[in-house]
Coordinates of C-alpha atoms in Angstrom, one line a residue:
M248 CA 54.0 -59.8 -27.5
D249 CA 56.1 -62.1 -29.1
E250 CA 54.2 -64.6 -31.8
H251 CA 54.4 -67.7 -29.5
I252 CA 52.9 -66.4 -26.5
A253 CA 50.4 -64.4 -28.5
K254 CA 49.2 -67.8 -30.1
K255 CA 48.7 -69.4 -26.6
V256 CA 46.9 -66.7 -25.3
Q257 CA 44.5 -67.0 -28.4
L258 CA 44.2 -70.7 -27.8
W259 CA 43.1 -70.2 -23.7
Q260 CA 40.7 -67.3 -25.4
E261 CA 39.2 -70.0 -27.4
Q262 CA 38.9 -73.0 -24.9
L263 CA 38.1 -71.1 -21.4
D264 CA 34.7 -72.4 -20.4
E265 CA 35.0 -71.3 -17.0
P266 CA 33.2 -67.8 -16.7
Q267 CA 35.0 -66.0 -14.2
L268 CA 38.4 -66.9 -15.6
A269 CA 37.5 -65.8 -19.2
E270 CA 36.5 -62.5 -17.6
E271 CA 39.9 -62.2 -15.8
L272 CA 41.9 -63.0 -19.1
A273 CA 39.8 -60.5 -21.0
D274 CA 40.6 -57.6 -18.1
L275 CA 44.2 -59.2 -18.3
L276 CA 44.7 -58.3 -22.2
A277 CA 42.6 -55.2 -21.8
S278 CA 45.3 -53.8 -19.7
K279 CA 48.0 -54.0 -22.0
Q280 CA 50.1 -55.1 -19.4
D281 CA 52.6 -56.8 -22.0
E282 CA 55.0 -58.3 -19.1
T283 CA 52.4 -59.6 -16.6
I284 CA 50.6 -61.2 -19.7
T285 CA 53.9 -62.7 -20.6
D286 CA 54.6 -64.0 -17.4
A287 CA 51.3 -65.8 -17.3
F288 CA 51.7 -67.5 -20.6
Y289 CA 55.5 -67.8 -21.2
R290 CA 56.1 -71.4 -19.6
D291 CA 53.5 -74.4 -18.3
L292 CA 53.7 -74.0 -14.4
E293 CA 55.9 -76.8 -13.3
F294 CA 55.4 -79.9 -11.5
G295 CA 58.5 -80.1 -8.9
T296 CA 58.8 -81.8 -6.2
A297 CA 56.8 -79.4 -4.0
G298 CA 53.9 -79.7 -6.8
L299 CA 52.6 -76.7 -8.5
R300 CA 52.8 -73.2 -6.9
G301 CA 51.6 -70.1 -8.6
V302 CA 49.7 -66.9 -8.6
L303 CA 45.7 -67.5 -8.9
G304 CA 44.5 -66.2 -12.5
P305 CA 44.4 -67.2 -16.0
G306 CA 47.2 -69.1 -18.0
A307 CA 49.3 -71.7 -18.1
N308 CA 51.8 -70.4 -15.5
R309 CA 49.1 -69.9 -12.9
M310 CA 47.3 -71.6 -10.7
N311 CA 43.5 -72.1 -11.8
V312 CA 41.2 -74.8 -12.4
Y313 CA 42.8 -76.1 -15.6
T314 CA 46.3 -76.4 -14.6
V315 CA 45.0 -78.2 -11.2
S316 CA 43.5 -80.4 -13.3
Q317 CA 46.3 -81.4 -15.8
A318 CA 48.6 -82.0 -13.2
T319 CA 46.1 -84.4 -11.8
Q320 CA 45.5 -86.1 -14.8
G321 CA 49.3 -86.6 -14.6
L322 CA 49.3 -87.5 -11.4
A323 CA 46.3 -90.1 -12.1
D324 CA 48.5 -91.5 -14.6
Y325 CA 51.2 -92.2 -12.6
L326 CA 49.1 -93.9 -10.0
N327 CA 46.8 -96.5 -12.0
K328 CA 50.4 -97.2 -13.6
H329 CA 51.9 -98.0 -10.3
F330 CA 49.5 -99.1 -7.9
E331 CA 46.3 -101.7 -8.5
V332 CA 43.6 -99.9 -6.8
P333 CA 45.3 -96.3 -6.0
N334 CA 43.3 -94.0 -3.7
V335 CA 44.3 -90.4 -2.5
C336 CA 43.4 -88.3 0.4
I337 CA 42.7 -84.9 -0.2
M338 CA 43.2 -81.7 1.9
R339 CA 43.2 -77.6 1.8
D340 CA 43.9 -75.0 4.1
S341 CA 42.4 -71.4 4.0
R342 CA 43.4 -69.9 0.0
N343 CA 41.3 -68.9 -2.0
K344 CA 40.4 -71.2 -4.8
G345 CA 41.1 -73.9 -2.3
K346 CA 37.5 -75.7 -2.3
E347 CA 37.4 -75.3 -6.4
F348 CA 40.8 -77.1 -6.6
V349 CA 40.0 -79.6 -4.3
E350 CA 36.8 -80.6 -6.4
A351 CA 38.3 -80.7 -9.3
T352 CA 41.6 -82.9 -8.3
A353 CA 38.9 -85.1 -6.9
S354 CA 36.8 -84.7 -10.1
V355 CA 39.5 -85.7 -12.3
L356 CA 40.8 -88.4 -10.0
A357 CA 37.0 -90.0 -10.1
A358 CA 37.0 -89.8 -14.0
N359 CA 40.4 -91.9 -13.7
G360 CA 38.7 -94.3 -11.5
I361 CA 40.5 -93.5 -8.4
K362 CA 38.5 -93.0 -5.1
S363 CA 39.7 -90.2 -3.3
Y364 CA 39.2 -89.4 0.8
V365 CA 38.2 -85.4 1.0
A366 CA 38.5 -83.4 4.3
P367 CA 34.9 -82.0 4.5
R368 CA 37.2 -78.6 5.9
I369 CA 40.1 -77.0 6.0
E370 CA 43.2 -78.6 7.9
P371 CA 46.7 -78.2 8.6
V372 CA 49.1 -79.8 5.9
P373 CA 50.8 -82.5 8.9
V374 CA 46.7 -84.0 9.2
L375 CA 47.4 -84.7 5.5
S376 CA 50.9 -86.4 5.6
F377 CA 49.4 -88.4 8.9
A378 CA 45.9 -89.1 7.2
T379 CA 47.7 -90.3 3.8
R380 CA 49.4 -93.3 6.1
Y381 CA 46.8 -93.6 8.7
L382 CA 44.2 -94.4 5.8
K383 CA 46.5 -96.4 3.6
A384 CA 46.2 -93.9 0.6
S385 CA 48.4 -94.3 -2.3
A386 CA 49.3 -90.5 -2.4
G387 CA 47.8 -87.5 -0.8
V388 CA 47.5 -83.9 -1.9
V389 CA 46.9 -80.6 -0.1
I390 CA 46.0 -77.4 -1.7
T391 CA 48.1 -74.8 0.1
A392 CA 50.7 -72.1 -0.9
S393 CA 51.8 -71.9 2.6
H394 CA 53.1 -68.6 3.7
N395 CA 52.9 -66.8 0.2
P396 CA 51.3 -64.1 -0.1
A397 CA 47.2 -63.8 -0.7
P398 CA 47.5 -64.0 -4.6
Y399 CA 49.3 -67.5 -4.4
N400 CA 47.8 -70.9 -4.3
G401 CA 49.5 -74.3 -4.6
Y402 CA 49.0 -78.1 -4.9
K403 CA 51.3 -80.3 -3.3
A404 CA 51.6 -84.3 -3.7
Y405 CA 52.6 -86.7 -1.2
G406 CA 53.6 -90.2 -1.4
P407 CA 52.1 -93.3 0.5
D408 CA 54.7 -92.6 2.9
G409 CA 53.3 -89.1 3.9
C410 CA 56.8 -87.4 2.5
Q411 CA 56.3 -84.9 -0.5
I412 CA 57.0 -87.0 -3.6
A413 CA 60.4 -88.2 -4.5
N414 CA 62.3 -86.4 -7.2
E415 CA 62.0 -89.5 -9.6
A416 CA 58.0 -89.6 -8.9
A417 CA 57.3 -85.8 -9.7
E418 CA 59.6 -86.1 -12.7
E419 CA 57.3 -89.1 -14.3
I420 CA 54.2 -87.2 -13.1
Q421 CA 55.6 -83.7 -15.0
A422 CA 56.2 -86.3 -18.1
S423 CA 52.6 -87.5 -18.1
I424 CA 51.6 -83.9 -17.5
N425 CA 53.4 -82.5 -20.8
R426 CA 52.1 -85.3 -22.8
T427 CA 48.4 -84.0 -21.8
D428 CA 46.7 -81.4 -23.4
I429 CA 45.4 -78.9 -20.7
F430 CA 42.1 -78.5 -22.6
R431 CA 41.5 -81.8 -24.9
D432 CA 42.8 -84.8 -22.8
V433 CA 42.0 -84.0 -19.1
K434 CA 39.2 -86.3 -18.0
H435 CA 36.7 -85.1 -15.9
M436 CA 33.6 -86.3 -13.6
D437 CA 31.3 -84.2 -11.2
F438 CA 32.0 -84.4 -8.2
A439 CA 28.4 -84.6 -6.8
E440 CA 28.6 -87.5 -9.6
A441 CA 31.5 -88.7 -8.1
L442 CA 30.1 -88.4 -3.9
K443 CA 27.0 -90.4 -5.4
K444 CA 29.1 -93.4 -7.1
G445 CA 31.2 -93.9 -4.1
L446 CA 34.5 -92.3 -6.0
V447 CA 34.7 -89.4 -3.0
T448 CA 34.5 -90.0 0.4
W449 CA 34.3 -87.6 3.5
I450 CA 36.9 -87.6 5.4
D451 CA 35.6 -88.8 9.1
D452 CA 36.7 -86.8 12.6
A453 CA 38.0 -89.8 14.0
V454 CA 40.9 -89.4 11.5
I455 CA 41.9 -85.8 13.6
D456 CA 41.0 -87.3 16.8
A457 CA 43.8 -90.5 15.8
Y458 CA 46.3 -87.7 14.7
L459 CA 46.0 -85.2 18.1
D460 CA 46.1 -89.1 20.0
A461 CA 49.4 -89.5 18.3
I462 CA 50.5 -86.0 18.9
Q463 CA 50.0 -86.4 22.8
Q464 CA 51.9 -89.5 22.6
V465 CA 55.2 -87.3 22.5
S466 CA 53.9 -84.8 25.5
V467 CA 56.2 -84.5 28.4
P468 CA 53.7 -84.3 31.2
G469 CA 54.2 -82.4 34.6
C470 CA 55.3 -79.2 32.6
I471 CA 52.1 -77.5 32.0
P472 CA 51.3 -76.0 35.7
E473 CA 47.9 -77.5 37.1
D474 CA 46.6 -73.9 38.3
D475 CA 46.2 -72.9 34.8
S476 CA 47.9 -70.3 35.2
F477 CA 50.2 -70.4 32.0
R478 CA 48.5 -68.4 29.5
V479 CA 49.1 -68.3 25.6
V480 CA 48.3 -65.9 22.8
Y481 CA 47.5 -67.7 19.7
T482 CA 47.2 -66.7 16.0
P483 CA 46.5 -69.0 13.0
L484 CA 47.0 -66.1 10.7
N485 CA 43.6 -66.9 9.2
G486 CA 44.8 -70.1 8.1
S487 CA 43.9 -73.7 9.6
G488 CA 45.6 -73.9 12.7
L489 CA 42.9 -73.1 15.0
E490 CA 41.4 -76.6 15.5
C491 CA 44.0 -78.8 16.1
V492 CA 46.4 -76.4 17.9
T493 CA 43.7 -75.2 20.2
K494 CA 42.6 -78.9 21.2
I495 CA 46.0 -80.1 21.5
L496 CA 46.8 -77.1 24.0
Q497 CA 43.8 -77.9 26.1
R498 CA 44.6 -81.8 26.2
I499 CA 48.0 -80.8 27.9
G500 CA 46.0 -78.4 30.0
V501 CA 46.8 -75.1 28.8
K502 CA 43.5 -73.7 29.4
N503 CA 44.4 -69.9 28.9
I504 CA 44.5 -69.2 25.3
D505 CA 43.6 -66.0 23.8
V506 CA 43.1 -66.1 19.7
V507 CA 43.7 -62.9 18.1
P508 CA 40.2 -61.9 16.9
E509 CA 41.3 -60.3 13.8
Q510 CA 43.0 -63.5 12.9
K511 CA 40.9 -66.2 13.9
D512 CA 38.7 -66.8 11.0
P513 CA 39.9 -68.4 7.7
D514 CA 40.5 -65.8 5.0
G515 CA 42.8 -66.5 2.0
N516 CA 42.5 -62.7 1.7
F517 CA 44.7 -62.3 4.9
P518 CA 43.7 -58.9 5.6
T519 CA 46.0 -58.0 8.5
C520 CA 49.2 -59.7 7.3
P521 CA 49.7 -59.4 3.6
Y522 CA 52.7 -61.7 4.0
P523 CA 51.5 -64.5 6.3
N524 CA 54.8 -65.6 7.2
P525 CA 55.5 -66.3 11.0
E526 CA 59.3 -65.7 10.1
I527 CA 58.3 -61.7 9.7
R528 CA 57.5 -59.4 12.5
E529 CA 54.5 -58.1 10.6
A530 CA 52.7 -61.1 10.3
L531 CA 52.7 -60.9 14.4
K532 CA 51.6 -57.4 14.7
K533 CA 48.2 -58.0 15.8
G534 CA 49.2 -60.9 18.2
L535 CA 51.9 -58.4 19.8
E536 CA 49.3 -56.4 20.1
L537 CA 47.1 -58.7 22.1
A538 CA 50.2 -60.2 24.2
E539 CA 50.8 -56.4 25.3
K540 CA 47.4 -56.2 26.9
V541 CA 46.9 -59.5 28.4
H542 CA 50.6 -60.7 29.1
P543 CA 50.7 -64.2 28.5
D544 CA 53.7 -66.8 29.0
L545 CA 54.1 -67.2 25.1
L546 CA 53.1 -66.0 21.9
L547 CA 52.6 -68.9 19.0
A548 CA 51.7 -67.9 15.2
T549 CA 51.5 -70.6 12.8
D550 CA 51.5 -70.0 9.2
P551 CA 48.5 -70.6 7.1
D552 CA 48.6 -74.3 6.3
A553 CA 50.1 -75.0 9.8
D554 CA 52.9 -76.5 9.5
R555 CA 55.3 -74.0 10.8
V556 CA 55.1 -71.9 13.8
G557 CA 57.2 -68.7 15.0
I558 CA 57.0 -67.5 18.7
A559 CA 57.7 -64.7 21.3
V560 CA 58.4 -64.6 24.7
P561 CA 58.0 -62.0 27.6
H562 CA 61.9 -60.9 28.5
E563 CA 62.5 -57.9 31.0
G564 CA 59.2 -55.9 30.1
R565 CA 59.0 -56.7 26.2
Y566 CA 58.0 -59.6 23.9
E567 CA 61.0 -61.2 22.1
L568 CA 61.1 -62.9 19.0
L569 CA 63.0 -66.0 18.4
S570 CA 64.6 -67.3 15.2
G571 CA 63.6 -71.2 14.1
N572 CA 66.9 -71.6 14.4
E573 CA 66.9 -70.7 18.0
V574 CA 63.9 -72.4 18.6
G575 CA 65.1 -75.6 17.0
C576 CA 68.2 -75.6 19.1
L577 CA 66.2 -74.7 22.3
L578 CA 63.9 -77.9 21.5
I579 CA 66.9 -80.3 20.7
D580 CA 68.9 -79.2 24.4
W581 CA 65.6 -79.3 26.1
L582 CA 64.7 -82.7 25.0
C583 CA 68.1 -84.0 25.4
R584 CA 68.3 -82.8 29.2
L585 CA 64.7 -84.7 29.6
K586 CA 65.9 -87.9 28.2
K587 CA 69.2 -87.8 30.0
E588 CA 67.1 -87.1 33.4
A589 CA 64.8 -90.0 32.2
G590 CA 68.5 -92.4 32.1
E591 CA 67.8 -93.0 28.3
D592 CA 71.0 -93.3 25.9
I593 CA 71.2 -89.9 24.4
A594 CA 74.1 -91.3 22.0
Q595 CA 71.4 -93.7 20.5
K596 CA 69.2 -90.4 19.9
V597 CA 69.0 -89.0 15.9
V598 CA 68.8 -85.2 15.5
I599 CA 68.0 -84.5 11.6
T600 CA 68.1 -81.4 9.7
T601 CA 69.3 -79.2 6.9
I602 CA 72.4 -77.6 5.6
V603 CA 70.7 -74.7 5.3
S604 CA 69.9 -74.7 9.4
S605 CA 71.8 -73.2 12.0
A606 CA 75.3 -75.1 12.9
M607 CA 74.7 -74.7 16.7
P608 CA 73.7 -78.2 16.7
D609 CA 77.1 -79.4 15.7
A610 CA 77.8 -78.1 18.9
L611 CA 75.1 -79.5 20.7
A612 CA 76.0 -82.8 19.2
A613 CA 79.8 -82.7 20.4
H614 CA 77.8 -81.9 23.8
W615 CA 75.1 -84.3 24.1
G616 CA 76.7 -87.1 21.9
F617 CA 73.6 -87.6 19.8
E618 CA 74.1 -88.6 16.3
L619 CA 73.1 -85.7 13.8
R620 CA 72.3 -85.9 10.2
R621 CA 72.3 -82.9 7.6
V622 CA 70.0 -83.2 4.7
L623 CA 69.1 -81.0 1.6
T624 CA 66.2 -78.1 2.0
G625 CA 62.9 -79.6 2.1
F626 CA 61.5 -81.5 5.2
K627 CA 60.3 -84.9 2.6
Y628 CA 64.1 -85.2 3.0
I629 CA 63.9 -85.5 7.0
G630 CA 61.2 -87.8 6.6
G631 CA 63.1 -90.3 4.7
Q632 CA 65.4 -90.2 7.2
I633 CA 62.5 -91.1 10.0
D634 CA 61.6 -93.7 7.5
L635 CA 65.2 -95.5 7.7
L636 CA 64.7 -95.5 11.3
T637 CA 61.0 -96.9 11.3
Q638 CA 61.9 -99.3 8.9
K639 CA 64.6 -101.1 11.2
D640 CA 62.2 -101.0 14.0
E641 CA 64.2 -97.5 15.4
G642 CA 61.5 -94.7 15.6
D643 CA 62.3 -94.3 19.1
R644 CA 65.5 -93.2 18.3
F645 CA 64.3 -89.8 16.8
L646 CA 64.5 -87.1 18.5
L647 CA 63.9 -84.0 16.1
G648 CA 63.6 -82.8 12.9
F649 CA 63.9 -79.2 12.2
E650 CA 64.5 -76.5 9.5
E651 CA 65.4 -73.0 10.0
S652 CA 62.3 -71.8 8.2
Y653 CA 60.3 -72.5 11.7
G654 CA 59.4 -76.6 11.1
Y655 CA 59.9 -79.0 13.4
L656 CA 58.6 -82.3 13.9
A657 CA 58.7 -85.0 16.9
G658 CA 57.2 -88.4 16.9
T659 CA 56.7 -90.3 13.9
H660 CA 53.0 -89.5 13.3
A661 CA 53.9 -87.6 10.1
R662 CA 56.4 -87.0 7.6
D663 CA 56.5 -83.3 7.2
K664 CA 57.2 -80.3 9.9
D665 CA 54.2 -79.7 12.0
A666 CA 53.1 -76.6 13.8
V667 CA 50.2 -78.6 16.2
V668 CA 53.0 -80.8 17.9
S669 CA 55.4 -78.2 17.7
S670 CA 53.2 -75.8 19.3
M671 CA 52.3 -78.6 22.0
L672 CA 56.1 -78.8 23.1
I673 CA 57.3 -75.0 22.8
C674 CA 54.3 -74.7 25.3
E675 CA 55.8 -77.1 27.6
M676 CA 59.5 -76.2 27.3
A677 CA 58.3 -72.4 28.3
A678 CA 56.5 -73.9 31.4
W679 CA 59.3 -76.2 32.8
Y680 CA 61.8 -73.0 32.1
A681 CA 59.4 -70.9 33.8
K682 CA 59.2 -73.2 37.0
R683 CA 62.9 -72.5 36.8
N684 CA 62.3 -69.0 36.5
I685 CA 63.8 -68.6 33.2
D686 CA 62.3 -67.2 30.0
L687 CA 62.6 -69.0 26.8
Y688 CA 65.2 -66.0 25.5
Q689 CA 67.3 -66.3 28.6
A690 CA 67.8 -70.1 27.9
M691 CA 68.5 -69.3 24.5
Q692 CA 71.4 -66.4 25.7
D693 CA 72.4 -69.4 27.6
L694 CA 73.1 -71.6 24.8
Y695 CA 74.9 -69.3 23.0
H696 CA 77.3 -68.3 26.1
E697 CA 78.2 -71.9 26.4
H698 CA 78.3 -73.0 22.9
G699 CA 79.4 -69.7 21.0
F700 CA 77.1 -67.2 19.3
Y701 CA 75.9 -69.1 16.1
L702 CA 74.3 -66.3 13.9
N703 CA 72.6 -66.8 10.8
G704 CA 71.0 -64.6 8.0
V705 CA 69.9 -64.7 4.4
V706 CA 69.9 -62.5 1.8
N707 CA 67.1 -62.7 -1.3
V708 CA 67.5 -61.4 -4.5
T709 CA 64.2 -61.8 -6.1
A710 CA 63.7 -61.8 -10.2
E711 CA 60.6 -62.7 -11.6
G712 CA 59.4 -64.1 -15.1
A713 CA 61.2 -65.7 -18.2
S714 CA 64.1 -63.1 -17.6
G715 CA 64.3 -63.4 -13.9
A716 CA 64.8 -67.3 -14.2
Q717 CA 67.8 -67.0 -16.7
K718 CA 69.1 -64.5 -14.3
I719 CA 69.1 -66.9 -11.2
A720 CA 70.7 -69.6 -13.9
D721 CA 73.5 -67.2 -14.8
I722 CA 74.5 -66.6 -11.2
M723 CA 74.6 -70.5 -10.5
A724 CA 76.9 -70.7 -13.7
R725 CA 79.1 -67.8 -13.1
L726 CA 79.6 -69.2 -9.4
R727 CA 80.5 -72.5 -10.8
E728 CA 83.0 -71.2 -13.5
E729 CA 84.7 -68.5 -11.1
P730 CA 84.4 -69.9 -7.8
P731 CA 85.6 -67.1 -4.9
T732 CA 88.3 -67.8 -3.1
S733 CA 87.7 -65.4 -0.4
I734 CA 84.3 -63.9 0.7
A735 CA 83.8 -60.7 2.8
G736 CA 87.6 -61.0 3.6
L737 CA 87.4 -64.7 4.9
D738 CA 89.2 -67.4 3.0
V739 CA 87.3 -70.3 1.3
E740 CA 88.8 -73.4 2.8
K741 CA 86.6 -75.8 0.6
I742 CA 83.9 -75.5 -1.6
V743 CA 81.1 -78.1 -1.5
D744 CA 78.7 -78.7 -5.0
Y745 CA 75.9 -80.1 -4.1
Q746 CA 75.0 -80.7 -8.1
K747 CA 77.6 -83.5 -8.0
A748 CA 77.4 -86.4 -5.2
A749 CA 78.0 -85.1 -1.9
P750 CA 78.0 -87.0 1.0
M751 CA 75.8 -86.1 3.6
P752 CA 77.2 -84.2 6.7
Q753 CA 76.8 -86.6 10.1
M754 CA 78.1 -86.5 13.4
N755 CA 78.3 -89.3 16.0
R756 CA 77.2 -91.4 13.4
V757 CA 76.0 -94.9 15.5
V758 CA 77.3 -98.3 14.5
G759 CA 75.2 -99.9 12.5
D760 CA 73.8 -96.7 10.4
P761 CA 75.2 -96.3 6.9
E762 CA 77.0 -93.6 5.2
Q763 CA 74.5 -91.6 2.9
T764 CA 75.1 -89.6 0.0
L765 CA 72.8 -86.8 -0.6
P766 CA 70.2 -86.0 -3.8
V767 CA 72.1 -83.8 -6.5
A768 CA 70.7 -80.4 -5.9
N769 CA 71.7 -77.0 -7.2
V770 CA 73.2 -75.8 -4.3
L771 CA 76.8 -74.1 -3.1
E772 CA 78.6 -74.2 -0.1
Y773 CA 81.2 -72.0 1.0
Q774 CA 83.1 -73.1 4.1
L775 CA 85.1 -70.1 5.2
Q776 CA 87.5 -69.5 7.8
G777 CA 86.7 -69.6 11.4
G778 CA 83.9 -72.1 10.9
N779 CA 82.1 -69.4 8.9
K780 CA 80.2 -70.4 5.9
V781 CA 77.7 -69.1 2.7
I782 CA 75.2 -71.2 0.7
V783 CA 73.6 -70.2 -2.2
R784 CA 70.6 -71.8 -3.8
P785 CA 67.6 -70.8 -5.9
S786 CA 64.4 -70.9 -4.2
G787 CA 62.4 -74.0 -4.9
T788 CA 59.0 -72.1 -4.1
E789 CA 59.3 -68.3 -5.1
P790 CA 61.2 -66.6 -8.0
K791 CA 64.5 -65.9 -6.0
I792 CA 68.0 -66.8 -5.0
K793 CA 69.2 -67.1 -2.1
A794 CA 72.1 -66.7 0.4
Y795 CA 72.1 -68.5 3.5
L796 CA 74.9 -66.9 6.0
F797 CA 76.7 -68.7 9.0
S798 CA 79.0 -66.8 11.6
V799 CA 80.1 -67.8 14.8
A800 CA 81.9 -66.2 17.5
P801 CA 82.8 -66.2 21.2
T802 CA 80.6 -62.8 21.2
K803 CA 77.4 -61.9 19.8
E804 CA 79.0 -58.1 18.5
K805 CA 81.5 -60.3 16.7
A806 CA 79.6 -62.7 15.2
E807 CA 77.1 -59.8 14.2
E808 CA 80.1 -58.3 12.4
I809 CA 80.8 -61.4 10.3
Q810 CA 77.0 -61.7 9.4
D811 CA 76.9 -58.0 7.9
N812 CA 80.2 -58.4 6.1
L813 CA 78.7 -61.4 4.4
A814 CA 75.6 -60.1 3.9
L815 CA 76.9 -56.8 2.1
A816 CA 79.2 -59.5 0.1
S817 CA 76.5 -61.6 -0.9
Q818 CA 74.5 -58.4 -2.1
N819 CA 77.6 -56.7 -4.1
T820 CA 79.3 -60.2 -5.7
L821 CA 77.6 -63.4 -4.9
L822 CA 74.0 -62.7 -5.9
V823 CA 74.9 -60.5 -9.0
A824 CA 74.6 -61.5 -12.8
D825 CA 77.1 -60.6 -15.2

């Protein structure tokens, strides 16, 4: 253990007054696992645009009441500087320590004279986005680590617009955190005292009802059969989605909902799926087992904070999983069909996705004529585009926003991905196709045959700790200094470095809609011959560097062959440090 780490460890030993954390620190030091100790103390947990996220435990690079309180002091300083009478909406999902972190957040805000509206129980992240706007709060905070494994928790901050805070705000909050001694400078007030003084107010159920009312506005009536024959298996993966998802499905007429019993109740240990990510088949194992018994029309799985949803659909005797890109493309095509049938002008509609999501929306935009905008990774950028539309009183132009990682939004009630509205629309879409004797798997195959096989893959390289962070930085530096001329035998036709001012990719831009430039980001895009592509970026929430792979061909076999070659090249060449 180097001297710097040893000094930080000693400071924490001397200053800790939370018994459980003190015991955990003593156990950690007794284990003599120098690498783990170093990782817990080698840096301070950074407040990025997604807030904080990290492993639970003692240390400056861990999620605990001290790092949460220090971050909240930075947020309080920012709010008191920019708002005359600031207030904050606070919620949590089912993660371990969530209740403690909510109370710590509200207590620090109260000590700084800032009122909090606190949810009395767990709620989905999109409810926080909605409630922040509905209650006219200055900011929102939700305690969640999304789909990370059980040892993680996080702290996501939102602006008054319901989007995750902008880069400039995050930088100002981080600067304030840097000036705040984690043990001496954080103001505190007892949570019970804050309640008594009216500096904490419980959020009423009327807010949840208003959220569900807003979602129901984008429902498509007439899709769900009236005979109650449409059946759904649903798993909240021991997270926060149960209440809102089941309520909205019942509102639209889905009465037969079988909830996976082992994953029904909130449990931050996620005992049946160590990685509660609906992108991963293992997380859906219990749901698939139940589906094989009760034979539903659809399996839905929402992640712990219920902002993302994965699905499986019956096809020729087995349940097929659809990817986030596939569901996004199905929703776009289906909504365009319905809007056109209703006599709406599709050319005025706007679909917003990200630079790392499927390229198929380009083909759909060419076919249907809607305006397509691509933003950086992170749903706050999609939310920002919705704001541009609503500021011009053009919110009705917004058709759908989606990310490849199973995140979708329809409607303007929130500024974050929303598994509740997505679950509703996916059920209605599945029922609509079922009336035409088509399942969603077949509907997706039809899209492939019509527009081409646009396939996607991701190669991840995990690099943890201080050495890992340096490795990732070295890989990005090498790729900029020595750009490849070909990848997997495909010529690089163009390189887009998003660390420079890059224009927003747009198609069918409507007259009057401005050309836009994307914010700076540490992302490299390699456009290859044949419409294929590779994008490399460090993860913003995990110790990983990722290569997103895009292949397209007239046949599935050829597109898969290109995918395999791109994956091999990424593993062996692109994501390798010198």
